[in-house]
């Protein structure tokens, strides 16, 4: 008698996951072995999903899409408050959280780009007072009874939980890169109903280092062994499974190939971080412009390509005017994205290949606190992590000191640290002009594999094997 196929349900609550998982074929193997279906947050625009996936992959996905869940704005706002409260009370463990609330407490009525008005000033002042009151409430209301009441109220009459009760999957898979009400809902309420298993798959590098997990799944898929150290800080009570990173598949596929160049000139790329400040970036760019001007004989035919982070957390981003520079350009792919955040409609299936070509053909990479450090390491490029002590974030404290995940790459042989803008010129001379800082590719792989695992199989095969072990 044939065994009945197990049922797997995959929950997508962010548009980006379609590109990073489905486009890369991450679930192909489990779709063949099991009854595998999808449900999505109703806020996701399926027209945009179709543009990302292309017609062929989208049709296959649509056949397996069985439900669209929704939450009211009140539920989402209450959850955001609850999540922030939990983060605030763990700020002593996570430096990044501490930095976030430090910014929230800071007060500035007008910015350089504002047209100051009394109404705008009053609005900003009221918002600042609201933030202070909210932070005060995090401490004042820090007791279990309040938490139980608020979580009950957040998830009252959840249509997601009602659907799961009827569908009865054997395993629920949720890609995650941060917090979402649906993740909390499934773990807090559905998992407690019985023996059903929940499997979160880490989509990014820094999530486990920068946020506190407010509830725990049965299993969590991680990039590499080093993430297990961070899970201990999270007091994680489930099981961690090393999978690697699905969204970095193309970097491994093309790491040893020659790729068509994007530019007809030699270039270095600067990759910005998720909390960019104009004042800091302009200091760096002005210094780099002057550096090239002083060394025209040797650097005159080089340019710096400035690439903003596609997902920033600053609502009032001050933009840089690149017309002021002769040797520095804005990455042309980012021209229509250089706003406070990347719109879903701008996410493209071509993003991966563009990024691979951009990094692979660069002379070397200068990066702030960004995952591009790992991407460049896959492609065996030299990386300078630029994180000066003098910055607008905190006095005499480097941003890398507040981003704990960056500390995990400090011993990579292809990586150097520049913590002072005055040291930048010597780094450029050492790595561009003299080119005497060689490294062995095997050594880079050795260190990188501990943080970002890869082997002779694909992500989909590794995932499939882990799921077989879970379900059997």
Coordinates of C-alpha atoms in Angstrom, one line a residue:
X1 CA 0.0 0.0 0.0
X2 CA 1.3 3.4 -1.0
X3 CA 2.2 5.9 1.7
X4 CA 0.0 9.0 1.7
X5 CA 2.1 12.1 0.7
X6 CA 2.7 14.5 3.5
X7 CA 1.4 18.1 3.1
X8 CA 3.7 21.1 3.3
X9 CA 2.4 24.6 3.4
X10 CA 4.7 27.6 2.6
X11 CA 3.7 31.0 3.8
X12 CA 5.0 34.1 2.0
X13 CA 4.5 37.4 3.8
X14 CA 6.9 39.6 1.8
X15 CA 7.2 40.2 -2.0
X16 CA 11.0 39.8 -1.9
X17 CA 10.8 36.1 -1.0
X18 CA 9.3 35.3 -4.4
X19 CA 12.6 36.4 -6.0
X20 CA 14.9 35.0 -3.4
X21 CA 13.2 31.5 -3.1
X22 CA 10.9 30.7 -6.0
X23 CA 13.0 32.3 -8.8
X24 CA 16.0 30.3 -7.6
X25 CA 14.0 27.0 -7.5
X26 CA 14.5 26.6 -3.8
X27 CA 11.3 24.5 -3.3
X28 CA 11.4 22.4 -6.6
X29 CA 12.6 19.2 -4.9
X30 CA 10.0 19.3 -2.1
X31 CA 7.3 20.1 -4.6
X32 CA 8.1 16.8 -6.3
X33 CA 8.2 14.7 -3.1
X34 CA 5.2 16.2 -1.2
X35 CA 1.9 17.9 -1.6
X36 CA 3.3 21.4 -1.5
X37 CA 1.1 24.5 -1.5
X38 CA 1.4 28.3 -0.8
X39 CA -0.5 30.9 1.0
X40 CA 0.2 34.6 0.9
X41 CA -0.4 37.8 2.8
X42 CA -3.2 39.7 0.9
X43 CA -1.1 42.8 0.9
X44 CA 1.2 41.2 -1.6
X45 CA 0.4 42.4 -5.2
X46 CA 0.3 39.4 -7.4
X47 CA 0.9 41.5 -10.6
X48 CA 4.2 42.5 -9.2
X49 CA 4.9 38.8 -8.3
X50 CA 4.2 37.8 -11.9
X51 CA 6.7 40.4 -13.1
X52 CA 9.4 39.1 -10.8
X53 CA 8.8 35.4 -11.5
X54 CA 8.0 35.5 -15.2
X55 CA 5.0 33.9 -16.8
X56 CA 6.2 30.2 -16.7
X57 CA 7.2 30.1 -13.0
X58 CA 4.2 32.3 -12.0
X59 CA 1.7 29.9 -13.6
X60 CA 3.2 27.0 -11.6
X61 CA 3.0 29.0 -8.4
X62 CA -0.6 30.1 -9.1
X63 CA -1.7 26.5 -9.3
X64 CA -0.3 25.9 -5.9
X65 CA -1.7 29.1 -4.3
X66 CA -4.5 27.9 -2.0
X67 CA -5.2 30.9 0.2
X68 CA -4.7 34.6 0.9
X69 CA -4.8 35.7 4.6
X70 CA -5.4 39.1 6.0
X71 CA -5.0 41.2 9.1
X72 CA -6.6 44.5 10.0
X73 CA -4.5 47.6 10.5
X74 CA -5.4 47.5 14.2
X75 CA -4.0 44.0 14.5
X76 CA -0.8 44.9 12.6
X77 CA -0.2 48.1 14.7
X78 CA -0.8 46.2 17.9
X79 CA 1.7 43.6 16.9
X80 CA 4.3 46.2 15.9
X81 CA 3.9 47.7 19.4
X82 CA 4.2 44.4 21.1
X83 CA 7.3 43.4 19.0
X84 CA 8.9 46.8 19.7
X85 CA 8.3 46.3 23.4
X86 CA 10.0 43.0 23.4
X87 CA 12.9 44.4 21.5
X88 CA 13.4 47.3 23.8
X89 CA 13.6 45.1 26.8
X90 CA 16.4 43.1 25.2
X91 CA 18.4 46.1 24.0
X92 CA 21.2 45.3 26.5
X93 CA 21.9 42.0 24.6
X94 CA 21.6 43.4 21.0
X95 CA 23.7 46.6 20.2
X96 CA 21.7 47.2 17.1
X97 CA 18.4 47.4 19.0
X98 CA 20.1 49.9 21.4
X99 CA 21.1 52.1 18.4
X100 CA 17.6 52.0 17.0
X101 CA 16.0 53.3 20.2
X102 CA 18.8 55.8 20.7
X103 CA 17.7 57.3 17.3
X104 CA 14.1 57.1 18.2
X105 CA 14.7 59.2 21.3
X106 CA 16.7 61.9 19.5
X107 CA 14.9 65.0 18.5
X108 CA 15.3 67.2 15.5
X109 CA 12.6 69.6 14.4
X110 CA 13.9 70.5 10.9
X111 CA 16.2 68.8 8.4
X112 CA 18.5 70.5 5.8
X113 CA 16.0 69.7 3.0
X114 CA 12.9 71.0 4.9
X115 CA 11.0 74.2 4.3
X116 CA 10.5 75.1 8.0
X117 CA 6.9 75.9 9.0
X118 CA 5.2 76.1 12.4
X119 CA 2.9 73.2 11.4
X120 CA 5.8 70.9 10.5
X121 CA 7.6 71.8 13.7
X122 CA 4.5 71.0 15.8
X123 CA 4.0 67.7 14.0
X124 CA 7.6 66.6 14.6
X125 CA 7.4 67.6 18.2
X126 CA 4.2 65.6 18.8
X127 CA 5.7 62.6 17.0
X128 CA 8.8 62.8 19.3
X129 CA 6.5 63.0 22.4
X130 CA 4.6 59.9 21.2
X131 CA 7.8 58.0 20.7
X132 CA 9.0 58.9 24.2
X133 CA 5.6 57.8 25.7
X134 CA 5.8 54.6 23.8
X135 CA 9.3 53.8 25.0
X136 CA 8.2 54.7 28.6
X137 CA 5.3 52.2 28.3
X138 CA 7.6 49.4 27.3
X139 CA 9.1 49.5 30.8
X140 CA 6.0 50.5 32.7
X141 CA 3.9 47.7 31.1
X142 CA 6.5 45.0 31.2
X143 CA 4.6 42.2 32.9
X144 CA 3.2 38.8 31.7
X145 CA -0.5 39.5 32.2
X146 CA -0.3 42.5 29.9
X147 CA 1.5 40.4 27.3
X148 CA -1.1 37.7 27.4
X149 CA -4.0 40.2 27.0
X150 CA -2.4 42.1 24.1
X151 CA -1.5 38.9 22.2
X152 CA -5.0 37.6 22.5
X153 CA -6.4 40.9 21.3
X154 CA -3.9 41.1 18.4
X155 CA -4.9 37.7 17.0
X156 CA -8.6 37.6 17.7
X157 CA -10.6 35.8 15.0
X158 CA -7.4 35.2 12.9
X159 CA -8.5 33.8 9.5
X160 CA -4.9 32.4 9.0
X161 CA -5.3 30.1 12.0
X162 CA -8.8 29.1 11.0
X163 CA -7.5 28.1 7.6
X164 CA -4.6 26.1 9.0
X165 CA -7.0 24.2 11.3
X166 CA -9.0 23.1 8.2
X167 CA -6.0 22.4 5.9
X168 CA -3.9 20.5 8.5
X169 CA -0.4 20.6 7.0
X170 CA 2.3 18.3 8.3
X171 CA 4.8 21.1 8.1
X172 CA 4.6 24.8 7.8
X173 CA 7.6 26.6 6.1
X174 CA 8.0 30.4 6.5
X175 CA 10.9 32.3 5.0
X176 CA 11.8 35.2 7.2
X177 CA 14.2 38.2 7.4
X178 CA 12.6 40.0 10.3
X179 CA 9.3 40.2 12.1
X180 CA 5.8 39.6 10.8
X181 CA 2.5 39.1 12.5
X182 CA 1.8 35.9 10.6
X183 CA 5.0 34.3 12.0
X184 CA 4.0 35.2 15.5
X185 CA 0.4 34.0 14.8
X186 CA 1.5 30.6 13.6
X187 CA 4.0 29.9 16.3
X188 CA 2.1 31.4 19.2
X189 CA -1.3 29.9 18.4
X190 CA -1.3 27.2 15.8
X191 CA 1.8 25.3 17.0
X192 CA 0.3 25.0 20.4
X193 CA -2.7 23.2 19.1
X194 CA -0.9 19.9 18.5
X195 CA 2.1 18.1 17.1
X196 CA 2.3 20.3 13.9
X197 CA 5.8 21.5 13.0
X198 CA 6.9 25.0 12.0
X199 CA 10.1 25.6 10.1
X200 CA 11.5 29.2 9.6
X201 CA 14.2 29.7 7.0
X202 CA 16.5 32.6 7.5
X203 CA 16.6 34.8 4.4
X204 CA 19.3 37.2 5.4
X205 CA 22.6 37.5 7.2
X206 CA 22.0 39.9 10.0
X207 CA 18.4 39.1 11.2
X208 CA 19.4 36.8 14.1
X209 CA 22.1 39.3 15.2
X210 CA 20.0 42.4 15.1
X211 CA 16.5 41.3 16.4
X212 CA 15.3 39.3 19.3
X213 CA 13.1 36.3 18.4
X214 CA 10.0 36.8 20.4
X215 CA 8.8 33.2 19.9
X216 CA 10.5 30.1 18.6
X217 CA 9.7 27.7 15.8
X218 CA 10.5 23.9 16.0
X219 CA 13.2 24.3 13.4
X220 CA 15.2 27.2 11.9
X221 CA 17.2 27.1 8.8
X222 CA 20.5 29.1 9.1
X223 CA 23.3 30.1 6.7
X224 CA 26.2 28.5 8.6
X225 CA 27.5 27.1 11.8
X226 CA 28.5 30.5 13.2
X227 CA 24.8 31.5 13.4
X228 CA 24.4 28.9 16.2
X229 CA 26.4 31.1 18.5
X230 CA 23.9 33.8 18.0
X231 CA 21.0 31.4 18.5
X232 CA 22.3 30.8 22.0
X233 CA 22.0 34.5 22.7
X234 CA 18.4 34.2 21.6
X235 CA 17.9 31.3 24.0
X236 CA 16.6 29.4 21.0
X237 CA 14.8 26.2 22.1
X238 CA 14.3 24.5 18.8
X239 CA 16.6 22.8 16.3
X240 CA 18.9 24.7 13.9
X241 CA 19.7 23.3 10.5
X242 CA 22.5 24.6 8.3
X243 CA 21.2 25.3 4.8
X244 CA 23.2 28.1 3.2
X245 CA 21.5 31.1 1.5
X246 CA 19.1 30.5 -1.4
X247 CA 19.4 34.1 -2.7
X248 CA 23.1 33.8 -3.2
X249 CA 22.9 30.9 -5.7
X250 CA 23.9 32.9 -8.7
X251 CA 27.1 34.1 -7.0
X252 CA 28.2 30.5 -6.6
X253 CA 27.1 29.5 -10.2
X254 CA 29.1 32.3 -11.8
X255 CA 32.1 32.7 -9.4
X256 CA 34.6 31.1 -11.8
X257 CA 33.2 32.5 -15.1
X258 CA 34.1 35.5 -17.1
X259 CA 31.1 37.8 -17.3
X260 CA 30.3 40.7 -19.6
X261 CA 31.4 44.0 -18.2
X262 CA 28.8 46.6 -17.2
X263 CA 31.1 49.6 -17.6
X264 CA 33.8 50.5 -20.2
X265 CA 36.1 51.9 -17.5
X266 CA 37.9 50.6 -14.5
X267 CA 35.9 51.0 -11.2
X268 CA 35.7 50.4 -7.5
X269 CA 32.2 50.0 -5.9
X270 CA 31.1 51.5 -2.7
X271 CA 28.1 49.6 -1.2
X272 CA 26.1 51.7 1.4
X273 CA 24.3 50.3 4.4
X274 CA 20.6 50.3 5.5
X275 CA 20.9 53.5 7.7
X276 CA 22.7 55.9 5.3
X277 CA 23.5 59.4 6.5
X278 CA 24.3 62.1 3.8
X279 CA 26.9 63.8 6.0
X280 CA 28.9 60.6 6.4
X281 CA 28.7 59.6 2.8
X282 CA 29.7 63.1 1.6
X283 CA 32.8 63.0 3.7
X284 CA 33.7 59.7 2.2
X285 CA 32.9 60.7 -1.4
X286 CA 34.7 64.1 -1.1
X287 CA 37.8 62.3 0.2
X288 CA 37.7 59.8 -2.6
X289 CA 37.2 62.5 -5.2
X290 CA 40.2 64.3 -3.8
X291 CA 42.2 61.1 -3.7
X292 CA 41.7 60.5 -7.4
X293 CA 42.5 64.2 -8.2
X294 CA 45.8 63.9 -6.3
X295 CA 46.8 60.7 -8.1
X296 CA 45.6 61.5 -11.6
X297 CA 48.6 59.8 -13.2
X298 CA 47.8 56.4 -11.7
X299 CA 44.0 56.7 -10.9
X300 CA 42.8 59.1 -13.6
X301 CA 41.0 56.4 -15.5
X302 CA 39.2 54.9 -12.4
X303 CA 35.8 55.7 -11.2
X304 CA 33.9 55.0 -7.9
X305 CA 30.4 53.6 -8.4
X306 CA 28.2 54.5 -5.5
X307 CA 25.5 51.8 -4.8
X308 CA 22.8 52.7 -2.2
X309 CA 21.3 49.9 -0.2
X310 CA 18.0 48.9 -1.8
X311 CA 16.3 48.6 1.6
X312 CA 16.9 51.5 3.9
X313 CA 15.3 52.2 7.2
X314 CA 15.4 56.0 7.0
X315 CA 12.1 57.7 6.2
X316 CA 13.6 61.1 5.5
X317 CA 16.6 60.2 3.4
X318 CA 18.7 63.1 2.2
X319 CA 19.9 62.5 -1.4
X320 CA 23.4 63.2 -2.7
X321 CA 23.8 65.3 -5.8
X322 CA 26.3 63.3 -7.9
X323 CA 26.7 66.2 -10.4
X324 CA 29.2 67.6 -7.9
X325 CA 31.6 64.8 -8.7
X326 CA 33.8 64.1 -11.7
X327 CA 35.1 60.6 -10.7
X328 CA 32.1 59.3 -8.8
X329 CA 28.8 58.1 -10.3
X330 CA 25.5 56.7 -8.9
X331 CA 25.0 53.1 -9.9
X332 CA 22.7 53.5 -12.9
X333 CA 20.6 50.5 -11.9
X334 CA 19.7 52.4 -8.7
X335 CA 18.6 55.7 -10.3
X336 CA 14.9 54.9 -10.1
X337 CA 15.3 53.3 -6.6
X338 CA 17.3 56.0 -4.9
X339 CA 14.5 57.0 -2.5
X340 CA 13.7 56.1 1.1
X341 CA 13.1 52.5 0.2
X342 CA 12.9 50.1 -2.7
X343 CA 9.3 49.8 -4.0
X344 CA 8.1 46.3 -4.6
X345 CA 7.4 47.1 -8.2
X346 CA 11.1 47.8 -8.7
X347 CA 12.2 44.3 -7.6
X348 CA 13.6 42.5 -10.7
X349 CA 14.5 39.0 -11.5
X350 CA 17.6 40.5 -13.2
X351 CA 18.9 41.9 -9.9
X352 CA 21.1 38.9 -9.1
X353 CA 23.0 38.8 -12.4
X354 CA 23.5 42.6 -12.4
X355 CA 25.0 42.4 -8.9
X356 CA 27.2 39.4 -9.8
X357 CA 28.6 41.3 -12.8
X358 CA 29.0 44.5 -10.9
X359 CA 31.1 42.9 -8.1
X360 CA 33.0 40.4 -10.2
X361 CA 34.3 43.0 -12.7
X362 CA 35.2 45.6 -10.0
X363 CA 38.8 46.2 -9.0
X364 CA 37.8 45.8 -5.4
X365 CA 34.9 46.5 -3.1
X366 CA 34.4 49.1 -0.4
X367 CA 31.4 48.3 1.8
X368 CA 29.7 49.6 4.8
X369 CA 27.9 47.1 7.1
X370 CA 26.2 45.2 4.3
X371 CA 25.8 41.6 3.2
X372 CA 27.8 42.4 0.0
X373 CA 30.9 41.6 2.2
X374 CA 29.8 37.9 1.9
X375 CA 28.7 38.2 -1.8
X376 CA 32.1 39.7 -2.7
X377 CA 33.9 36.9 -0.7
X378 CA 32.0 34.2 -2.7
X379 CA 33.5 35.9 -5.9
X380 CA 37.0 36.1 -4.3
X381 CA 37.1 39.9 -4.3
X382 CA 39.1 42.1 -2.0
X383 CA 36.8 44.0 0.4
X384 CA 37.5 47.1 2.5
X385 CA 34.9 47.5 5.3
X386 CA 34.6 51.3 5.7
X387 CA 33.4 52.2 9.2
X388 CA 35.0 55.4 10.6
X389 CA 35.0 56.2 14.3
X390 CA 33.9 59.8 13.4
X391 CA 30.3 59.5 12.2
X392 CA 26.9 60.9 12.8
X393 CA 25.5 57.8 14.3
X394 CA 27.3 57.7 17.7
X395 CA 30.4 59.6 19.0
X396 CA 33.7 57.8 18.6
X397 CA 32.0 54.5 18.0
X398 CA 32.3 52.6 14.7
X399 CA 29.1 51.2 13.1
X400 CA 30.7 47.8 12.9
X401 CA 30.9 47.7 16.7
X402 CA 27.1 47.9 16.7
X403 CA 26.5 45.4 14.0
X404 CA 27.6 42.1 15.6
X405 CA 27.2 40.1 12.4
X406 CA 30.1 42.0 10.9
X407 CA 32.5 40.8 13.6
X408 CA 32.1 37.3 12.1
X409 CA 34.0 38.2 8.9
X410 CA 37.0 40.1 10.5
X411 CA 39.4 37.1 10.0
X412 CA 38.6 36.6 6.3
X413 CA 41.9 36.9 4.4
X414 CA 40.3 39.0 1.7
X415 CA 38.8 41.6 4.1
X416 CA 40.4 44.7 5.6
X417 CA 39.0 47.3 8.0
X418 CA 39.2 51.1 7.5
X419 CA 38.1 52.9 10.6
X420 CA 39.4 56.4 9.6
X421 CA 38.8 58.3 6.4
X422 CA 42.5 59.3 6.5
X423 CA 43.5 55.7 6.1
X424 CA 41.5 55.3 2.9
X425 CA 44.3 56.5 0.6
X426 CA 46.9 54.0 1.9
X427 CA 44.3 51.2 1.4
X428 CA 43.7 52.2 -2.2
X429 CA 47.4 52.4 -2.9
X430 CA 48.1 49.0 -1.3
X431 CA 45.2 47.1 -3.0
X432 CA 44.9 49.0 -6.3
X433 CA 48.2 50.4 -7.3
X434 CA 50.7 48.0 -5.8
X435 CA 48.3 45.0 -5.8
X436 CA 50.5 43.2 -3.3
X437 CA 47.8 41.9 -0.9
X438 CA 47.1 38.5 -2.5
X439 CA 45.2 35.7 -0.8
X440 CA 44.4 32.1 -1.4
X441 CA 40.9 31.3 -2.6
X442 CA 40.9 28.1 -0.5
X443 CA 41.5 30.2 2.6
X444 CA 38.6 32.5 1.8
X445 CA 36.3 29.5 1.3
X446 CA 37.5 28.0 4.6
X447 CA 36.4 31.0 6.6
X448 CA 33.3 31.8 4.5
X449 CA 31.9 28.3 4.8
X450 CA 31.6 28.6 8.6
X451 CA 29.4 31.6 8.1
X452 CA 27.8 30.8 4.8
X453 CA 27.7 27.1 4.0
X454 CA 28.0 25.7 0.5
X455 CA 28.9 22.2 -0.9
X456 CA 28.6 20.3 -4.1
X457 CA 24.8 20.1 -3.9
X458 CA 22.2 22.9 -4.3
X459 CA 20.2 24.7 -1.6
X460 CA 17.0 22.9 -2.8
X461 CA 18.7 19.4 -2.3
X462 CA 20.0 20.4 1.2
X463 CA 16.5 21.7 2.2
X464 CA 14.8 18.6 0.8
X465 CA 17.1 16.3 2.8
X466 CA 16.5 18.2 6.0
X467 CA 12.7 18.1 5.5
X468 CA 12.7 14.4 4.8
X469 CA 14.4 13.9 8.2
X470 CA 11.8 16.2 9.9
X471 CA 8.8 14.5 8.4
X472 CA 10.1 10.9 8.7

